[in-house]
mmCIF file of C-alpha atoms in Angstrom:
data_model
loop_
_atom_site.group_PDB
_atom_site.id
_atom_site.type_symbol
_atom_site.label_atom_id
_atom_site.label_comp_id
_atom_site.label_asym_id
_atom_site.label_seq_id
_atom_site.Cartn_x
_atom_site.Cartn_y
_atom_site.Cartn_z
ATOM 1 C CA MET A 1 -57.984 159.479 59.180
ATOM 2 C CA SER A 2 -54.232 159.289 60.243
ATOM 3 C CA GLY A 3 -53.325 161.917 62.903
ATOM 4 C CA TRP A 4 -50.651 163.428 60.820
ATOM 5 C CA LEU A 5 -52.985 164.058 57.894
ATOM 6 C CA ASN A 6 -55.543 165.658 60.291
ATOM 7 C CA GLN A 7 -52.806 167.931 61.469
ATOM 8 C CA LEU A 8 -51.808 168.675 58.062
ATOM 9 C CA ALA A 9 -55.126 170.204 57.407
ATOM 10 C CA GLU A 10 -55.147 172.081 60.851
ATOM 11 C CA ARG A 11 -51.490 173.553 60.733
ATOM 12 C CA SER A 12 -51.301 174.704 57.149
ATOM 13 C CA LYS A 13 -53.411 176.368 54.538
ATOM 14 C CA ALA A 14 -53.117 175.922 50.758
ATOM 15 C CA VAL A 15 -52.499 179.245 48.686
ATOM 16 C CA ASP A 16 -52.156 179.338 44.936
ATOM 17 C CA SER A 17 -49.157 181.750 45.049
ATOM 18 C CA LEU A 18 -46.566 183.123 47.480
ATOM 19 C CA SER A 19 -46.532 186.556 45.960
ATOM 20 C CA ALA A 20 -49.308 187.970 48.254
ATOM 21 C CA LEU A 21 -47.354 186.692 51.226
ATOM 22 C CA THR A 22 -44.067 188.108 50.268
ATOM 23 C CA THR A 23 -42.338 191.438 50.854
ATOM 24 C CA ASP A 24 -39.332 193.251 49.186
ATOM 25 C CA LYS A 25 -37.125 191.736 51.891
ATOM 26 C CA ARG A 26 -35.091 188.516 51.963
ATOM 27 C CA GLY A 27 -36.218 184.822 52.127
ATOM 28 C CA PHE A 28 -34.619 181.492 52.031
ATOM 29 C CA VAL A 29 -34.911 178.286 49.954
ATOM 30 C CA VAL A 30 -33.870 174.878 51.192
ATOM 31 C CA LEU A 31 -32.777 172.877 48.028
ATOM 32 C CA ASP A 32 -32.384 169.167 47.435
ATOM 33 C CA GLN A 33 -29.544 169.977 44.849
ATOM 34 C CA ARG A 34 -28.382 166.303 44.795
ATOM 35 C CA ARG A 35 -31.550 165.305 42.938
ATOM 36 C CA SER A 36 -30.933 167.800 40.141
ATOM 37 C CA PRO A 37 -27.600 169.678 40.412
ATOM 38 C CA GLU A 38 -27.861 170.877 36.795
ATOM 39 C CA GLN A 39 -31.227 172.680 37.555
ATOM 40 C CA CYS A 40 -30.126 173.985 41.025
ATOM 41 C CA ARG A 41 -26.658 175.284 40.191
ATOM 42 C CA PRO A 42 -27.850 178.253 37.921
ATOM 43 C CA LEU A 43 -29.736 179.647 40.894
ATOM 44 C CA LEU A 44 -26.395 180.817 42.540
ATOM 45 C CA GLY A 45 -25.605 183.044 39.518
ATOM 46 C CA LEU A 46 -28.945 184.867 39.363
ATOM 47 C CA SER A 47 -29.814 188.421 40.274
ATOM 48 C CA GLY A 48 -31.115 188.484 43.879
ATOM 49 C CA LYS A 49 -29.139 185.586 45.183
ATOM 50 C CA GLN A 50 -27.354 186.945 48.312
ATOM 51 C CA ASP A 51 -25.448 183.949 49.971
ATOM 52 C CA PHE A 52 -25.752 180.198 50.579
ATOM 53 C CA LEU A 53 -24.514 177.548 52.771
ATOM 54 C CA THR A 54 -24.061 173.681 52.450
ATOM 55 C CA LEU A 55 -26.088 172.398 55.247
ATOM 56 C CA PHE A 56 -24.322 169.286 56.021
ATOM 57 C CA ALA A 57 -20.819 171.151 56.416
ATOM 58 C CA GLY A 58 -19.585 170.705 60.066
ATOM 59 C CA THR A 59 -22.291 168.338 60.946
ATOM 60 C CA SER A 60 -22.394 164.500 61.507
ATOM 61 C CA PRO A 61 -23.470 163.895 57.819
ATOM 62 C CA SER A 62 -20.612 165.890 56.621
ATOM 63 C CA PRO A 63 -19.201 162.676 54.863
ATOM 64 C CA LEU A 64 -22.270 163.029 52.543
ATOM 65 C CA ILE A 65 -21.293 166.496 51.687
ATOM 66 C CA GLU A 66 -21.651 166.104 48.043
ATOM 67 C CA ALA A 67 -25.249 165.132 48.659
ATOM 68 C CA SER A 68 -25.938 168.093 51.034
ATOM 69 C CA PRO A 69 -28.894 170.279 50.664
ATOM 70 C CA TRP A 70 -28.316 173.985 50.210
ATOM 71 C CA LEU A 71 -29.681 176.981 52.141
ATOM 72 C CA VAL A 72 -29.829 179.928 49.768
ATOM 73 C CA GLU A 73 -30.662 183.479 50.939
ATOM 74 C CA ILE A 74 -32.518 185.426 48.289
ATOM 75 C CA ASP A 75 -34.189 188.773 47.728
ATOM 76 C CA GLN A 76 -37.971 188.238 47.667
ATOM 77 C CA GLY A 77 -39.504 188.912 44.148
ATOM 78 C CA SER A 78 -36.000 188.707 42.475
ATOM 79 C CA GLU A 79 -34.981 186.680 39.508
ATOM 80 C CA ALA A 80 -33.490 184.229 41.908
ATOM 81 C CA TRP A 81 -36.653 184.038 43.952
ATOM 82 C CA HIS A 82 -38.875 183.168 41.060
ATOM 83 C CA TYR A 83 -36.388 180.592 39.795
ATOM 84 C CA ALA A 84 -36.334 179.031 43.451
ATOM 85 C CA GLU A 85 -40.165 178.880 43.342
ATOM 86 C CA ALA A 86 -40.024 176.934 40.176
ATOM 87 C CA LEU A 87 -37.343 174.528 41.449
ATOM 88 C CA CYS A 88 -39.583 173.899 44.554
ATOM 89 C CA GLN A 89 -42.578 173.080 42.387
ATOM 90 C CA LYS A 90 -40.397 170.378 40.745
ATOM 91 C CA ARG A 91 -40.235 168.893 44.173
ATOM 92 C CA LEU A 92 -36.550 170.073 44.563
ATOM 93 C CA GLY A 93 -36.926 172.113 47.814
ATOM 94 C CA TRP A 94 -39.171 174.430 49.963
ATOM 95 C CA MET A 95 -39.154 178.178 51.081
ATOM 96 C CA CYS A 96 -39.375 180.236 54.123
ATOM 97 C CA LEU A 97 -39.386 183.779 55.411
ATOM 98 C CA PRO A 98 -37.241 184.423 58.508
ATOM 99 C CA SER A 99 -38.088 186.470 61.552
ATOM 100 C CA SER A 100 -36.521 189.902 61.181
ATOM 101 C CA ASP A 101 -33.655 189.074 63.728
ATOM 102 C CA GLN A 102 -32.562 185.908 61.913
ATOM 103 C CA THR A 103 -29.469 185.535 59.730
ATOM 104 C CA LEU A 104 -28.346 182.841 57.184
ATOM 105 C CA GLN A 105 -26.117 181.249 59.909
ATOM 106 C CA SER A 106 -28.946 181.154 62.630
ATOM 107 C CA ILE A 107 -31.383 179.598 60.263
ATOM 108 C CA ALA A 108 -28.729 176.996 59.066
ATOM 109 C CA ASN A 109 -28.034 176.046 62.632
ATOM 110 C CA HIS A 110 -31.747 175.775 63.402
ATOM 111 C CA LEU A 111 -32.242 173.397 60.449
ATOM 112 C CA ARG A 112 -29.001 171.292 61.217
ATOM 113 C CA THR A 113 -30.750 170.039 64.312
ATOM 114 C CA LEU A 114 -33.110 168.052 62.337
ATOM 115 C CA PHE A 115 -30.982 166.109 59.892
ATOM 116 C CA VAL A 116 -30.005 163.288 62.364
ATOM 117 C CA LEU A 117 -32.559 162.242 64.900
ATOM 118 C CA ASP A 118 -32.691 159.538 67.427
ATOM 119 C CA ASP A 119 -35.352 157.064 66.431
ATOM 120 C CA PRO A 120 -37.749 154.881 68.364
ATOM 121 C CA HIS A 121 -35.588 151.780 67.835
ATOM 122 C CA GLY A 122 -32.578 153.005 69.631
ATOM 123 C CA GLY A 123 -30.580 154.103 66.556
ATOM 124 C CA LYS A 124 -30.325 157.260 64.462
ATOM 125 C CA SER A 125 -32.197 158.167 61.283
ATOM 126 C CA LEU A 126 -31.069 160.594 58.592
ATOM 127 C CA ILE A 127 -33.935 162.929 57.803
ATOM 128 C CA ASN A 128 -34.194 164.153 54.146
ATOM 129 C CA LEU A 129 -35.541 167.494 55.382
ATOM 130 C CA GLN A 130 -34.781 169.226 52.032
ATOM 131 C CA GLN A 131 -37.506 166.990 50.354
ATOM 132 C CA PRO A 132 -40.989 168.760 50.371
ATOM 133 C CA ALA A 133 -42.849 165.611 51.307
ATOM 134 C CA VAL A 134 -40.572 164.967 54.237
ATOM 135 C CA CYS A 135 -40.795 168.529 55.659
ATOM 136 C CA MET A 136 -44.399 168.420 55.169
ATOM 137 C CA ALA A 137 -44.767 165.125 57.141
ATOM 138 C CA LEU A 138 -42.567 166.270 59.998
ATOM 139 C CA LEU A 139 -44.477 169.578 60.457
ATOM 140 C CA ALA A 140 -47.824 167.635 60.396
ATOM 141 C CA SER A 141 -46.752 164.913 62.844
ATOM 142 C CA VAL A 142 -44.335 166.551 65.309
ATOM 143 C CA ALA A 143 -45.658 167.314 68.880
ATOM 144 C CA PHE A 144 -47.059 170.873 69.251
ATOM 145 C CA ASN A 145 -44.309 172.261 71.439
ATOM 146 C CA ALA A 146 -41.670 171.148 68.977
ATOM 147 C CA TYR A 147 -43.765 172.427 65.988
ATOM 148 C CA SER A 148 -44.094 175.824 67.657
ATOM 149 C CA TYR A 149 -40.406 175.875 68.466
ATOM 150 C CA TRP A 150 -39.359 174.835 65.009
ATOM 151 C CA LEU A 151 -41.383 177.629 63.455
ATOM 152 C CA SER A 152 -40.201 180.194 66.032
ATOM 153 C CA LEU A 153 -37.439 181.518 63.729
ATOM 154 C CA PHE A 154 -39.875 182.073 60.642
ATOM 155 C CA GLN A 155 -42.571 184.245 59.677
ATOM 156 C CA LEU A 156 -43.676 181.413 57.491
ATOM 157 C CA VAL A 157 -42.677 178.190 55.905
ATOM 158 C CA ALA A 158 -44.144 177.212 52.508
ATOM 159 C CA THR A 159 -43.946 173.806 51.100
ATOM 160 C CA PRO A 160 -45.026 172.888 47.518
ATOM 161 C CA THR A 161 -47.812 170.624 46.616
ATOM 162 C CA PRO A 162 -48.394 168.212 43.549
ATOM 163 C CA GLN A 163 -51.037 170.622 42.212
ATOM 164 C CA GLY A 164 -48.624 173.585 41.907
ATOM 165 C CA GLN A 165 -50.083 175.327 45.095
ATOM 166 C CA TRP A 166 -48.221 175.941 48.390
ATOM 167 C CA LEU A 167 -49.022 174.688 51.914
ATOM 168 C CA VAL A 168 -48.318 177.780 54.309
ATOM 169 C CA TRP A 169 -47.345 176.787 57.858
ATOM 170 C CA GLN A 170 -47.561 179.337 60.595
ATOM 171 C CA PRO A 171 -47.200 179.154 64.374
ATOM 172 C CA LEU A 172 -50.421 178.254 66.215
ATOM 173 C CA ALA A 173 -49.616 179.907 69.551
ATOM 174 C CA ALA A 174 -46.796 181.539 71.460
ATOM 175 C CA THR A 175 -43.530 179.567 71.059
ATOM 176 C CA PRO A 176 -41.516 178.081 73.938
ATOM 177 C CA ALA A 177 -38.059 179.578 74.359
ATOM 178 C CA VAL A 178 -36.255 176.305 74.302
ATOM 179 C CA LEU A 179 -36.612 172.693 73.325
ATOM 180 C CA ASP A 180 -34.508 170.130 75.226
ATOM 181 C CA GLU A 181 -33.991 167.648 72.401
ATOM 182 C CA TRP A 182 -35.411 166.439 69.058
ATOM 183 C CA GLN A 183 -36.463 162.735 68.716
ATOM 184 C CA LEU A 184 -38.184 160.816 66.061
ATOM 185 C CA THR A 185 -41.298 159.428 67.445
ATOM 186 C CA THR A 186 -43.256 156.497 66.194
ATOM 187 C CA GLU A 187 -45.965 158.911 64.957
ATOM 188 C CA MET A 188 -43.277 160.956 63.087
ATOM 189 C CA GLU A 189 -41.786 157.835 61.552
ATOM 190 C CA VAL A 190 -45.177 156.538 60.266
ATOM 191 C CA ALA A 191 -45.920 160.023 58.748
ATOM 192 C CA LEU A 192 -42.500 160.039 56.987
ATOM 193 C CA LYS A 193 -43.233 156.647 55.440
ATOM 194 C CA GLU A 194 -46.756 157.576 54.527
ATOM 195 C CA SER A 195 -45.920 160.808 52.979
ATOM 196 C CA GLN A 196 -44.429 159.414 49.841
ATOM 197 C CA GLN A 197 -47.671 157.492 49.222
ATOM 198 C CA ALA A 198 -49.805 160.684 50.110
ATOM 199 C CA TRP A 199 -47.756 162.720 47.682
ATOM 200 C CA TRP A 200 -48.066 160.175 44.892
ATOM 201 C CA LEU A 201 -51.837 159.881 45.379
ATOM 202 C CA SER A 202 -52.324 163.561 45.382
ATOM 203 C CA GLU A 203 -50.111 163.898 42.217
ATOM 204 C CA HIS A 204 -52.163 161.399 40.293
ATOM 205 C CA SER A 205 -55.700 162.273 41.454
ATOM 206 C CA SER A 206 -57.673 165.505 41.877
ATOM 207 C CA GLU A 207 -57.307 165.337 45.664
ATOM 208 C CA GLY A 208 -55.144 168.057 47.473
ATOM 209 C CA LEU A 209 -53.040 166.782 50.276
ATOM 210 C CA THR A 210 -55.114 168.384 52.933
ATOM 211 C CA THR A 211 -58.237 166.486 51.776
ATOM 212 C CA LEU A 212 -56.684 163.126 50.798
ATOM 213 C CA PRO A 213 -58.754 160.135 52.123
ATOM 214 C CA TYR A 214 -56.456 158.262 54.527
ATOM 215 C CA GLN A 215 -58.068 155.071 53.274
ATOM 216 C CA TRP A 216 -56.365 155.589 49.907
ATOM 217 C CA VAL A 217 -52.891 156.009 51.752
ATOM 218 C CA GLU A 218 -53.409 152.759 53.646
ATOM 219 C CA ARG A 219 -54.405 150.915 50.376
ATOM 220 C CA LEU A 220 -51.458 152.079 48.438
ATOM 221 C CA SER A 221 -49.182 151.195 51.310
ATOM 222 C CA VAL A 222 -50.534 147.548 51.069
ATOM 223 C CA CYS A 223 -49.576 147.494 47.385
ATOM 224 C CA VAL A 224 -46.188 148.865 47.984
ATOM 225 C CA ASN A 225 -45.579 146.590 50.999
ATOM 226 C CA THR A 226 -46.518 143.527 48.897
ATOM 227 C CA GLY A 227 -44.012 144.413 46.203
ATOM 228 C CA ILE A 228 -46.022 146.441 43.821
ATOM 229 C CA THR A 229 -43.808 149.491 43.419
ATOM 230 C CA LYS A 230 -43.609 150.369 39.836
ATOM 231 C CA GLY A 231 -45.562 153.543 38.877
ATOM 232 C CA ARG A 232 -47.311 152.088 35.711
ATOM 233 C CA TYR A 233 -48.603 149.137 37.950
ATOM 234 C CA LEU A 234 -49.710 151.494 40.708
ATOM 235 C CA ILE A 235 -51.547 153.786 38.170
ATOM 236 C CA ARG A 236 -53.510 150.694 36.903
ATOM 237 C CA LEU A 237 -54.439 149.882 40.469
ATOM 238 C CA LEU A 238 -55.426 153.477 41.311
ATOM 239 C CA PRO A 239 -59.083 153.263 40.420
ATOM 240 C CA ILE A 240 -59.509 150.099 42.607
ATOM 241 C CA ILE A 241 -57.548 152.016 45.549
ATOM 242 C CA GLN A 242 -60.025 154.864 45.213
ATOM 243 C CA GLN A 243 -63.382 153.086 44.471
ATOM 244 C CA ALA A 244 -63.352 149.583 45.914
ATOM 245 C CA ASP A 245 -65.784 149.155 48.948
ATOM 246 C CA GLU A 246 -64.366 147.581 52.061
ATOM 247 C CA ALA A 247 -65.369 143.953 51.236
ATOM 248 C CA ALA A 248 -63.874 144.086 47.674
ATOM 249 C CA TRP A 249 -60.717 145.640 49.008
ATOM 250 C CA GLN A 250 -60.239 142.802 51.694
ATOM 251 C CA ARG A 251 -60.515 140.336 48.649
ATOM 252 C CA VAL A 252 -57.864 142.327 46.813
ATOM 253 C CA GLU A 253 -55.547 142.543 49.884
ATOM 254 C CA GLN A 254 -55.939 138.759 50.413
ATOM 255 C CA LEU A 255 -54.878 138.091 46.802
ATOM 256 C CA LEU A 256 -51.999 140.348 47.041
ATOM 257 C CA SER A 257 -50.692 138.773 50.215
ATOM 258 C CA GLU A 258 -51.276 135.187 48.953
ATOM 259 C CA SER A 259 -50.735 135.288 45.162
ATOM 260 C CA GLU A 260 -47.329 133.865 43.694
ATOM 261 C CA LEU A 261 -48.062 135.763 40.437
ATOM 262 C CA VAL A 262 -45.507 138.542 39.686
ATOM 263 C CA GLY A 263 -45.371 141.635 37.603
ATOM 264 C CA ILE A 264 -48.146 142.444 35.135
ATOM 265 C CA GLN A 265 -49.719 139.087 35.707
ATOM 266 C CA ARG A 266 -50.383 139.975 39.328
ATOM 267 C CA ILE A 267 -51.867 143.370 38.342
ATOM 268 C CA LYS A 268 -54.203 141.536 35.929
ATOM 269 C CA ALA A 269 -55.243 139.037 38.528
ATOM 270 C CA VAL A 270 -56.288 142.116 40.852
ATOM 271 C CA GLU A 271 -58.103 143.690 38.034
ATOM 272 C CA LYS A 272 -60.015 140.525 37.158
ATOM 273 C CA LEU A 273 -60.940 139.890 40.728
ATOM 274 C CA HIS A 274 -62.301 143.410 40.973
ATOM 275 C CA ASP A 275 -64.251 143.392 37.716
ATOM 276 C CA GLY A 276 -65.791 140.121 38.581
ATOM 277 C CA GLN A 277 -66.987 141.131 42.069
#
């Protein structure tokens, strides 16, 4: 299994609801409002919403301010809180409970350090931290000291899952006081790429994210990397991704890499090959 998927299971636990973990105090939601502004905007007018910040404001991605994620401070258990939970379950964000000494501004400053990271190729990468799959992949793949430091401002961080549950992330040990710098490692980069495949597979199967076979992720990545990206085609190939033995999958992989067929003809050729094994 991939290292980040192993650590996903080690660092988080699945819960059906956040209600047992919340108090009557405040919490925060990080929203990917760009994906659905018409669904996110009503949150700002609901009972229990206290304040909010546009996270790209005053940072290097500020030219993308219209696409900026929001950080919204909300009273736990309020009308706004429940609406925010529903938004997150539509893959529009994730939620967190701060430590008692943290403010909206301090949480925002903490999150802003993660939106642009130096990457392993000598450049910089924009990290869509507001997306649940991205947040999940970063938390599962980052080195332990950075993981502990990142969670040091929170009582907990909760990311939604495709099954409607939540993955709750909590510190594993005492947290270091400082971290010199953030950098996107090769392992983190792999996790970010594979997180989209992992989410899709979990969404279209009965497997939770923490129990997902890594072999499925590898096979779906092969399909995507050889040009099969349409959801309806991937759904047709899903039983083969899940059930093919290693020899059968190698034949499928060879066909995908060599075939000049495109579109549905390519999918039918894979299905024919698998059915005739």
